[in-house]
Coordinates of C-alpha atoms in Angstrom, one line a residue:
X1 CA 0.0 0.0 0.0
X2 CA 1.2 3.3 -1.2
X3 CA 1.1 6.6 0.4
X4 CA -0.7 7.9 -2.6
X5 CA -3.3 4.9 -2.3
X6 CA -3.9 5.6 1.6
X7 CA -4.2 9.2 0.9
X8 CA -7.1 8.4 -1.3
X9 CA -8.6 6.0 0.7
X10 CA -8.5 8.4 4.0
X11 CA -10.3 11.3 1.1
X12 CA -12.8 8.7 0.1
X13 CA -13.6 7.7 3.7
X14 CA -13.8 11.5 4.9
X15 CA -17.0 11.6 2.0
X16 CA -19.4 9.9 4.6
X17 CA -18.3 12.2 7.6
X18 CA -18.9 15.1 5.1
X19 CA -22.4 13.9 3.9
X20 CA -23.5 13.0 7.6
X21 CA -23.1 16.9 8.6
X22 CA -26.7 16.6 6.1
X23 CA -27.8 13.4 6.3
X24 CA -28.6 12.1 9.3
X25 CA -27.9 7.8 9.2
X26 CA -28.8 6.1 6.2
X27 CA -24.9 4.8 6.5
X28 CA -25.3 2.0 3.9
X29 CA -26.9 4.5 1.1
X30 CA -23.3 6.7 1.7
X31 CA -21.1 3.9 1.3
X32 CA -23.0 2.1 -1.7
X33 CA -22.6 5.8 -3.3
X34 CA -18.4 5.8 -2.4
X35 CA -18.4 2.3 -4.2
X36 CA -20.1 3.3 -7.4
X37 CA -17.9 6.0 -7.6
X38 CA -14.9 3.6 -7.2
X39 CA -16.6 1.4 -9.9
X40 CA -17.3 3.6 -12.4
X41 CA -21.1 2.6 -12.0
X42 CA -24.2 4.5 -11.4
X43 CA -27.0 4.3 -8.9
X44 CA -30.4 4.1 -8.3
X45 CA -31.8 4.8 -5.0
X46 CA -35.5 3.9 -4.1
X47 CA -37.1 4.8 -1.3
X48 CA -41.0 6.8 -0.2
X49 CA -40.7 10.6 -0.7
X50 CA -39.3 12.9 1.9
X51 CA -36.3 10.4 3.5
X52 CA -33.9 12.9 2.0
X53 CA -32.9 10.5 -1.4
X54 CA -32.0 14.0 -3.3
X55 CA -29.9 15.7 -0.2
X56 CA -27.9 12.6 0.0
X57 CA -26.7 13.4 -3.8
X58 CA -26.2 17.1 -3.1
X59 CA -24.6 16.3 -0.5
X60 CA -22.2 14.1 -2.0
X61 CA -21.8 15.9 -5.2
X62 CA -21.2 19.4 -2.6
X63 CA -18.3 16.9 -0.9
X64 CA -16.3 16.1 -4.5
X65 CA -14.2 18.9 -6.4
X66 CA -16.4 17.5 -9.6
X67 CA -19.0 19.5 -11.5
X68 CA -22.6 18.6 -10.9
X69 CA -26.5 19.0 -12.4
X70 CA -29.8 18.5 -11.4
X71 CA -32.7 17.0 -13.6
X72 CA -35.9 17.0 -12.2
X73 CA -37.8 13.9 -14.1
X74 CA -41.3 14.9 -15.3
X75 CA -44.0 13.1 -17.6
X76 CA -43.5 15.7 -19.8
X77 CA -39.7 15.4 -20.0
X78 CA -38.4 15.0 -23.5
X79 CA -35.1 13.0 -24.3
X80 CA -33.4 15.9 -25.7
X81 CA -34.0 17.8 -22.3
X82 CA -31.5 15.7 -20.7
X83 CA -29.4 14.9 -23.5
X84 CA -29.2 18.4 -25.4
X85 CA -30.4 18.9 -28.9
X86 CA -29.5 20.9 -32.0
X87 CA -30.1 24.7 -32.1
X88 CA -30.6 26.5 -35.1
X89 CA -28.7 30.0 -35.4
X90 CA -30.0 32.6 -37.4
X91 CA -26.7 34.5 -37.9
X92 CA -24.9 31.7 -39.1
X93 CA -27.9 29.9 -40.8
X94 CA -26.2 26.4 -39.3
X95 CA -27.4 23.8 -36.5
X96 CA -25.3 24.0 -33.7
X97 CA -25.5 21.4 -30.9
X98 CA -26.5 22.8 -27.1
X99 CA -25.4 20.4 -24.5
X100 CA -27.9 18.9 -22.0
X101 CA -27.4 18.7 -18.3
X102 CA -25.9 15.1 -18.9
X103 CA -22.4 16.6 -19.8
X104 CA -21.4 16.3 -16.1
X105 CA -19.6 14.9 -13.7
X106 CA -22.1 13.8 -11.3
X107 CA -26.3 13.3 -13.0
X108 CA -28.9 13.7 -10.4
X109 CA -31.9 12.4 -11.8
X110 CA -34.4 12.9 -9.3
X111 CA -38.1 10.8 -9.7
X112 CA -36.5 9.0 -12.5
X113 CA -39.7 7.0 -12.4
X114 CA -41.8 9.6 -12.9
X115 CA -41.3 9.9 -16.4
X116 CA -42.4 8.1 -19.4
X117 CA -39.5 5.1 -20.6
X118 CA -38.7 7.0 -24.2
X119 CA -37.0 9.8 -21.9
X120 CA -35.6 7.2 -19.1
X121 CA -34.0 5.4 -22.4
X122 CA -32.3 8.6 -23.6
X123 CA -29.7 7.8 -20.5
X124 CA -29.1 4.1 -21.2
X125 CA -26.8 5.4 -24.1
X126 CA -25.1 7.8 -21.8
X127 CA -25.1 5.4 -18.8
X128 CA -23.5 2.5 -20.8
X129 CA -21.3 4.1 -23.8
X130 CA -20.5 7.3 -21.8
X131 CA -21.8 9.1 -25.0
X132 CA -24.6 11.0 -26.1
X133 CA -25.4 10.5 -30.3
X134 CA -27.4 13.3 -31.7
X135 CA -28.4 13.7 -35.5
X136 CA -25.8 10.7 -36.1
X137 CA -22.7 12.5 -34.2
X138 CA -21.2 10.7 -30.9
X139 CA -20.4 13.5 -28.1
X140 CA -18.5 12.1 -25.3
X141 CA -19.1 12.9 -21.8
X142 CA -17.2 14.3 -19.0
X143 CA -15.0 11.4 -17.2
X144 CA -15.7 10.3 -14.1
X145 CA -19.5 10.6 -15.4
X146 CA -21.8 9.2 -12.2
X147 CA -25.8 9.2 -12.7
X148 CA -27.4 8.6 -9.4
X149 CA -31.0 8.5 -10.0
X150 CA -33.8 8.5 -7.2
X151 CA -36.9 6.8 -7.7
X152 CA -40.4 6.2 -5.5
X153 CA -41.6 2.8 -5.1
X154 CA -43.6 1.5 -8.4
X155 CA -46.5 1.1 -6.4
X156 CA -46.8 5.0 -5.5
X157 CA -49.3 7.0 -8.0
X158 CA -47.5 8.5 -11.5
X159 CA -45.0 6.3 -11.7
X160 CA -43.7 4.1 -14.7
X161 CA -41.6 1.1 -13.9
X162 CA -38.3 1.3 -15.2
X163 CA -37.0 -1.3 -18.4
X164 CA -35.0 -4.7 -17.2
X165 CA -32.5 -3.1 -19.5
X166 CA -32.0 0.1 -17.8
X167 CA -32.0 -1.4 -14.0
X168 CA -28.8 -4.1 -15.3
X169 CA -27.5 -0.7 -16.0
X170 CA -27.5 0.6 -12.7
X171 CA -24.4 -0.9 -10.5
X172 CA -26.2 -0.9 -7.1
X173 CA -29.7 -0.2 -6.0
X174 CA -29.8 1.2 -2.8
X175 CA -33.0 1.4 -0.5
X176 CA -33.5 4.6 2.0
X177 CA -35.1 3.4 4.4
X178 CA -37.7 5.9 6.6
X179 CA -35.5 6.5 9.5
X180 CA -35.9 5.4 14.0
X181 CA -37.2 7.2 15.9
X182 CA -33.8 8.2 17.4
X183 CA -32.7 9.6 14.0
X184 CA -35.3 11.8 13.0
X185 CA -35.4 13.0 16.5
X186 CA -31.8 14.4 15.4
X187 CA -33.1 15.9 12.1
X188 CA -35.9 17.7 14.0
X189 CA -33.1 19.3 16.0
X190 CA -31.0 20.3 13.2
X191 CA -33.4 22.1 11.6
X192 CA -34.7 23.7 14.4
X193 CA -30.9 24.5 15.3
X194 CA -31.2 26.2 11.7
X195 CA -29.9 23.7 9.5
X196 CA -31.3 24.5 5.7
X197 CA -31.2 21.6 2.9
X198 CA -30.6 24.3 0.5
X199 CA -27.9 25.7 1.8
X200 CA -25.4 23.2 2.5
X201 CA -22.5 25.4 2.6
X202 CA -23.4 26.9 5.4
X203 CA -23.7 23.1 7.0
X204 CA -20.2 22.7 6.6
X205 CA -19.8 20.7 3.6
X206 CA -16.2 21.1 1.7
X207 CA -15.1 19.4 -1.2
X208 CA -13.0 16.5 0.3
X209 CA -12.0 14.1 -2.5
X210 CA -11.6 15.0 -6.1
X211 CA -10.8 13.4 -9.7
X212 CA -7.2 13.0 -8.8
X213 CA -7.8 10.8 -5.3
X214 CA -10.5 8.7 -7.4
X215 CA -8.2 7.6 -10.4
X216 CA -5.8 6.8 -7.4
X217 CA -8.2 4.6 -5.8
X218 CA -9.5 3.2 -9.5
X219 CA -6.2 2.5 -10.5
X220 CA -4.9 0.7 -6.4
X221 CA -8.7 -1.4 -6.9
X222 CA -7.1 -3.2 -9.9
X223 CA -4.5 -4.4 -7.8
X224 CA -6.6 -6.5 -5.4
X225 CA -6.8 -9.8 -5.3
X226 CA -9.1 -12.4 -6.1
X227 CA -8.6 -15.6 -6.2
X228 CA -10.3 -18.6 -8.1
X229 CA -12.3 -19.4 -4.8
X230 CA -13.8 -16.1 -4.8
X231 CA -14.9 -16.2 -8.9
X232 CA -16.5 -19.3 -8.5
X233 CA -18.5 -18.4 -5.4
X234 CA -19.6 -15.1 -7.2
X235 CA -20.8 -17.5 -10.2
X236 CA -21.8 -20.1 -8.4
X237 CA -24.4 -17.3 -6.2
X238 CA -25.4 -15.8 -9.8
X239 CA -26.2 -19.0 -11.3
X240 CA -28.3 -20.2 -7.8
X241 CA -30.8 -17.4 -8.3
X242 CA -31.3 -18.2 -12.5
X243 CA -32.7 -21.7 -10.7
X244 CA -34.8 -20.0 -7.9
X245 CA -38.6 -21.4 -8.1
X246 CA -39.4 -17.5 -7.0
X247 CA -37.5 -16.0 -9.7
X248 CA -38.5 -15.5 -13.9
X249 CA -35.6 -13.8 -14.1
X250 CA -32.2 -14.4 -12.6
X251 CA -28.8 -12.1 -12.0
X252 CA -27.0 -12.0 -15.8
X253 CA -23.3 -12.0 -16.3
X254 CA -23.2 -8.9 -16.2
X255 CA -24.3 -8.9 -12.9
X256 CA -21.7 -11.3 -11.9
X257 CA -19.4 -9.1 -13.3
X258 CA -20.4 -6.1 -11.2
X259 CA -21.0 -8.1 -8.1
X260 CA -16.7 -9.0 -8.2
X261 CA -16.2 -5.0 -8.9
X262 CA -18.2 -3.7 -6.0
X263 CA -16.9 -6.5 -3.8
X264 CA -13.1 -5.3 -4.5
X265 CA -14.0 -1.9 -4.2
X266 CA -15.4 -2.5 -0.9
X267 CA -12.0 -4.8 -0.1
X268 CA -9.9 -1.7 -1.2
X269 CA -12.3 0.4 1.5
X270 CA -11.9 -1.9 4.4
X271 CA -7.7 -2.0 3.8
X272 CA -7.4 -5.1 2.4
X273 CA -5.5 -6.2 -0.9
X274 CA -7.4 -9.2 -1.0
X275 CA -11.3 -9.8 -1.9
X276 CA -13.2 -12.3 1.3
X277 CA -16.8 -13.8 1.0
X278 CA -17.4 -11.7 3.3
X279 CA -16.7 -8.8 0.8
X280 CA -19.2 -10.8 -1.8
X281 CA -22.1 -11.7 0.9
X282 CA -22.2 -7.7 1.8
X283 CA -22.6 -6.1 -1.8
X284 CA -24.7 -8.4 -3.0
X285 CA -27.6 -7.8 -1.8
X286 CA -27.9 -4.4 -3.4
X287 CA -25.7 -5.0 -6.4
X288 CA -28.3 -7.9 -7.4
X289 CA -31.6 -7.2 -6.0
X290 CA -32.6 -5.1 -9.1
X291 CA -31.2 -7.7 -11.7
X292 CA -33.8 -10.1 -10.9
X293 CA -37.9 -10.5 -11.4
X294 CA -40.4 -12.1 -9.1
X295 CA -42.7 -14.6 -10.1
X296 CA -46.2 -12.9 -9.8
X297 CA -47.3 -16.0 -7.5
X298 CA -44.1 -15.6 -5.6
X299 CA -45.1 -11.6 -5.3
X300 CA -48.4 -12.0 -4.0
X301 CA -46.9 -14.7 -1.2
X302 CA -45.1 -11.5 0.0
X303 CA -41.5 -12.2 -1.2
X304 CA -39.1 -10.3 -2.2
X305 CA -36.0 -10.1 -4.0
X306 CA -33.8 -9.3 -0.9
X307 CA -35.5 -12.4 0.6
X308 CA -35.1 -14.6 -2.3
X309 CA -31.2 -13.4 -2.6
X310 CA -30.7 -13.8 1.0
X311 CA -31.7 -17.4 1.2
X312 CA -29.5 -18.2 -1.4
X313 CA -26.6 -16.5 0.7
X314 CA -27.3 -18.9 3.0
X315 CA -27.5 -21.9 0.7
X316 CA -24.7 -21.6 -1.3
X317 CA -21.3 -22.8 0.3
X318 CA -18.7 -20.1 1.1
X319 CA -15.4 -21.0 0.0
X320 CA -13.0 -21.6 2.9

């Protein structure tokens, strides 16, 4: 371990005590947002309206030295709202192309679900090729490029479930839960200490970690280890839930894949140059749960994909 790579790690870990001086608990959201960063994946996270899904972002995005935009998702949202369009300019008599808030570094899209799937599709493009094609020309984006996306649950009124294709898109999805009693005790008392969401300057929040720490800690996360133990328990967990009676749908390759990156990011976190089970069995609930589908008769029994993936944590043996 380098002093460059513990200097990034010490940045990266300093992100949560940043984003806490806003958001009070929801400790697992914070570090599922460090590791998609680490990853270069994205994030979706779902949770009932007012539990503070978009202050989490802001928060985060106020504690990185990386430019930042906010979409709010409508149903009248068109795709070249996000992804910028071609602008016709009288002086010049040409088409000239006007970028779209996606040309960031950090994408909030807030209520993804909220609008219709021909604008939610105009970010698989983006998400996946880290490009935007308009009238036939590829425009790259900004690197790191990070959408973090916030949903409602499907069942809430004006929502539109989001594509299989675009949730295998999405490296972890990450519930925020309402919080204890305890907790929002404290966020009463902030706010009546004076504490405004809008203003999270005056909260505290510095940038703490920039581009330069996270290409140090990309680059240090290709040097952990994994051994042939750990890929075959990863595959062998993947391959469990394609065979769950409770499943149509089970966790791709590609969702093998990601479950081995966010398990070495989290390794890389923790200090280790190694990848454990241990490291596997704690990503993978929400690296997976949004790669799979329920069988309606399974649905209606009242389970659930955590519960489905976490029996087969239990089932499968851990290599020793």
């Amino acid at each position: 371990m380098t002093a460059t790579t513990d200097s990034a790690r010490s940045s990266l870990e300093a992100l949560r005590t940043e984003i806490a001086k806003a958001v009070v608990g929801q400790d697992p959201a914070v570090t599922g947002l460090v590791v998609a960063l680490l990853c270069r994946g994205h994030v979706l996270l779902e949770g009932v309206p007012g539990v503070a899904k978009t202050l989490l972002v802001r928060a985060l995005a106020a504690s990185l030295e990386l430019d930042t935009k906010r979409v709010q998702f409508t149903p009248d949202l068109m795709p070249s709202d996000v992804t910028g369009s071609l602008v016709y300019d009288a002086r010049t008599a040409e088409f000239s192309f006007q970028d779209g808030p996606v040309f960031t570094n950090l994408l909030l899209a807030d209520e993804i679900n909220r609008t219709p799937p021909k604008t939610q599709s105009s970010l698989l493009e983006a998400m996946e090729e880290r490009q935007v094609t308009v009238d036939g020309t590829p425009r790259k984006l900004p690197e790191p490029f990070l959408v973090a996306a916030t949903m409602n649950p499907v069942e809430y009124e004006g929502t539109y479930p989001l594509p299989e294709a675009q949730l295998d898109r999405f490296l972890l999805k990450l519930n925020v839960p309402l919080p204890s009693r305890e907790e929002e005790i404290g966020v009463l008392a902030r706010h009546a200490s004076g504490f405004d969401p809008r203003d999270l300057h005056a909260a505290g929040i510095r940038p703490v970690a920039g581009v330069k720490e996270l290409k140090a800690a990309r680059e240090a996360i290709t040097h952990v280890a994994v051994s042939p133990e750990i890929t075959g328990y990863v595959v062998d967990l993947c391959r469990a839930t394609r065979e769950s009676p409770s499943l149509t749908l089970g966790v791709s390759p590609r969702g093998a894949t990601a479950l081995l990156a966010t398990a070495r990011a989290w390794a890389w976190l923790t200090g280790r140059d190694y990848v454990t089970p241990d490291d596997v069995k704690a990503l993978a609930l929400p690296t997976l749960r949004h790669r799979v589908q329920l069988r309606p008769e399974a649905e209606m029994e009242g389970v659930t994909a955590d519960s489905v993936i976490s029996a087969i944590l239990t089932h499968v043996p851990v290599p020793r």
